């Protein structure tokens, strides 16, 4: 999955300076950072992250 994210970044002119963990998350944040009003549907409820649920599924 990381390789695909990096390939997509290259194809779209995004220079990636990170190497290692966090690259996918950093790339995923770009649409929100670049165009926050267009990156979510207004009125959509945002659920808090369930950390305990994540821990149990690992």
XYZ file of N, CA and C in Angstrom:
174
model
N 0.825 -1.185 0.000
C 0.000 0.000 0.000
C 0.877 1.260 0.000
N 1.993 1.242 0.730
C 2.877 2.406 0.766
C 3.429 2.699 -0.625
N 3.806 1.654 -1.340
C 4.348 1.844 -2.686
C 3.330 2.507 -3.598
N 2.073 2.110 -3.475
C 1.019 2.706 -4.298
C 0.813 4.170 -3.938
N 0.866 4.493 -2.657
C 0.701 5.880 -2.221
C 1.837 6.748 -2.760
N 3.061 6.224 -2.692
C 4.202 6.972 -3.208
C 4.128 7.139 -4.723
N 3.677 6.119 -5.415
C 3.512 6.209 -6.873
C 2.469 7.266 -7.229
N 1.361 7.273 -6.521
C 0.306 8.266 -6.754
C 0.845 9.675 -6.503
N 1.642 9.823 -5.449
C 2.231 11.130 -5.151
C 3.128 11.580 -6.297
N 3.996 10.697 -6.759
C 4.896 11.038 -7.871
C 4.110 11.439 -9.107
N 3.069 10.685 -9.424
C 2.266 10.962 -10.620
C 1.548 12.305 -10.542
N 1.374 12.809 -9.323
C 0.654 14.071 -9.143
C 1.560 15.217 -8.714
N 2.861 15.017 -8.875
C 3.806 16.093 -8.615
C 4.032 16.410 -7.147
N 3.762 15.461 -6.263
C 3.963 15.671 -4.832
C 5.329 15.121 -4.450
N 6.168 15.983 -3.901
C 7.488 15.567 -3.451
C 7.376 15.042 -2.024
N 7.793 13.815 -1.807
C 7.716 13.182 -0.490
C 9.105 13.210 0.131
N 9.206 13.853 1.292
C 10.487 13.964 1.975
C 10.595 12.996 3.139
N 9.481 12.371 3.525
C 9.481 11.405 4.619
C 9.923 10.047 4.117
N 10.507 9.286 5.004
C 10.841 7.905 4.689
C 10.527 7.088 5.937
N 9.632 6.151 5.813
C 9.289 5.336 6.975
C 7.819 5.470 7.321
N 7.532 5.318 8.588
C 6.150 5.366 9.055
C 5.558 6.766 8.910
N 4.288 6.820 8.598
C 3.583 8.086 8.517
C 3.393 8.634 7.122
N 4.014 8.026 6.137
C 3.922 8.552 4.774
C 2.485 8.498 4.260
N 1.812 7.387 4.449
C 0.437 7.253 3.940
C -0.480 8.271 4.612
N -0.363 8.417 5.914
C -1.183 9.389 6.630
C -0.904 10.815 6.195
N 0.371 11.122 5.996
C 0.729 12.461 5.548
C 0.137 12.750 4.171
N 0.224 11.784 3.267
C -0.354 11.979 1.937
C -1.878 12.074 1.996
N -2.480 11.284 2.877
C -3.940 11.310 2.998
C -4.450 12.645 3.523
N -3.619 13.378 4.247
C -4.047 14.653 4.818
C -4.021 15.797 3.801
N -3.363 15.608 2.687
C -3.205 16.702 1.727
C -4.516 17.272 1.194
N -5.511 16.458 0.827
C -6.760 17.049 0.334
C -7.427 17.949 1.368
N -7.421 17.539 2.623
C -8.041 18.366 3.657
C -7.252 19.655 3.851
N -5.943 19.550 3.880
C -5.098 20.723 4.072
C -5.238 21.696 2.900
N -5.272 21.153 1.693
C -5.327 21.989 0.501
C -6.682 22.620 0.238
N -7.743 21.884 0.511
C -9.097 22.372 0.230
C -10.058 21.872 1.315
N -9.948 22.408 2.515
C -10.744 21.875 3.632
C -12.257 21.943 3.404
N -12.720 22.968 2.708
C -14.167 23.095 2.482
C -14.703 22.067 1.504
N -13.825 21.485 0.691
C -14.249 20.516 -0.307
C -13.929 19.073 0.080
N -13.206 18.887 1.185
C -12.727 17.549 1.509
C -13.678 16.747 2.384
N -14.688 17.383 2.955
C -15.700 16.661 3.730
C -17.077 17.138 3.304
N -18.068 16.329 3.562
C -19.444 16.705 3.249
C -19.997 17.444 4.466
N -20.411 18.708 4.299
C -20.944 19.466 5.439
C -22.090 18.708 6.120
N -22.074 18.730 7.443
C -23.113 18.067 8.211
C -22.837 16.606 8.499
N -21.757 16.061 7.943
C -21.409 14.666 8.189
C -20.871 14.523 9.603
N -21.481 13.649 10.414
C -20.954 13.469 11.764
C -19.591 12.785 11.716
N -18.683 13.283 12.510
C -17.347 12.699 12.586
C -17.242 11.979 13.913
N -17.083 10.670 13.844
C -17.007 9.862 15.054
C -15.595 9.906 15.623
N -15.470 9.993 16.948
C -14.129 9.944 17.535
C -13.494 8.577 17.313
N -12.188 8.558 17.229
C -11.451 7.316 17.027
C -11.560 6.427 18.266
N -11.884 5.171 18.073
C -12.020 4.202 19.153
C -10.688 3.500 19.365
N -9.844 4.081 20.202
C -8.506 3.535 20.434
C -8.581 2.139 21.039
N -9.463 1.933 21.989
C -9.580 0.620 22.630
C -9.982 -0.449 21.614
N -10.897 -0.106 20.727
C -11.318 -1.042 19.698
C -10.172 -1.398 18.763
N -9.329 -0.413 18.453
C -8.166 -0.683 17.614
C -7.183 -1.615 18.317
N -6.965 -1.379 19.598
C -6.041 -2.218 20.357
C -6.509 -3.668 20.394
N -7.814 -3.870 20.505
C -8.362 -5.229 20.589
C -8.280 -5.964 19.262
N -8.207 -5.248 18.161
C -8.161 -5.880 16.842
C -6.735 -6.136 16.341
N -5.748 -5.719 17.100
C -4.350 -5.880 16.667
C -3.869 -7.258 16.974
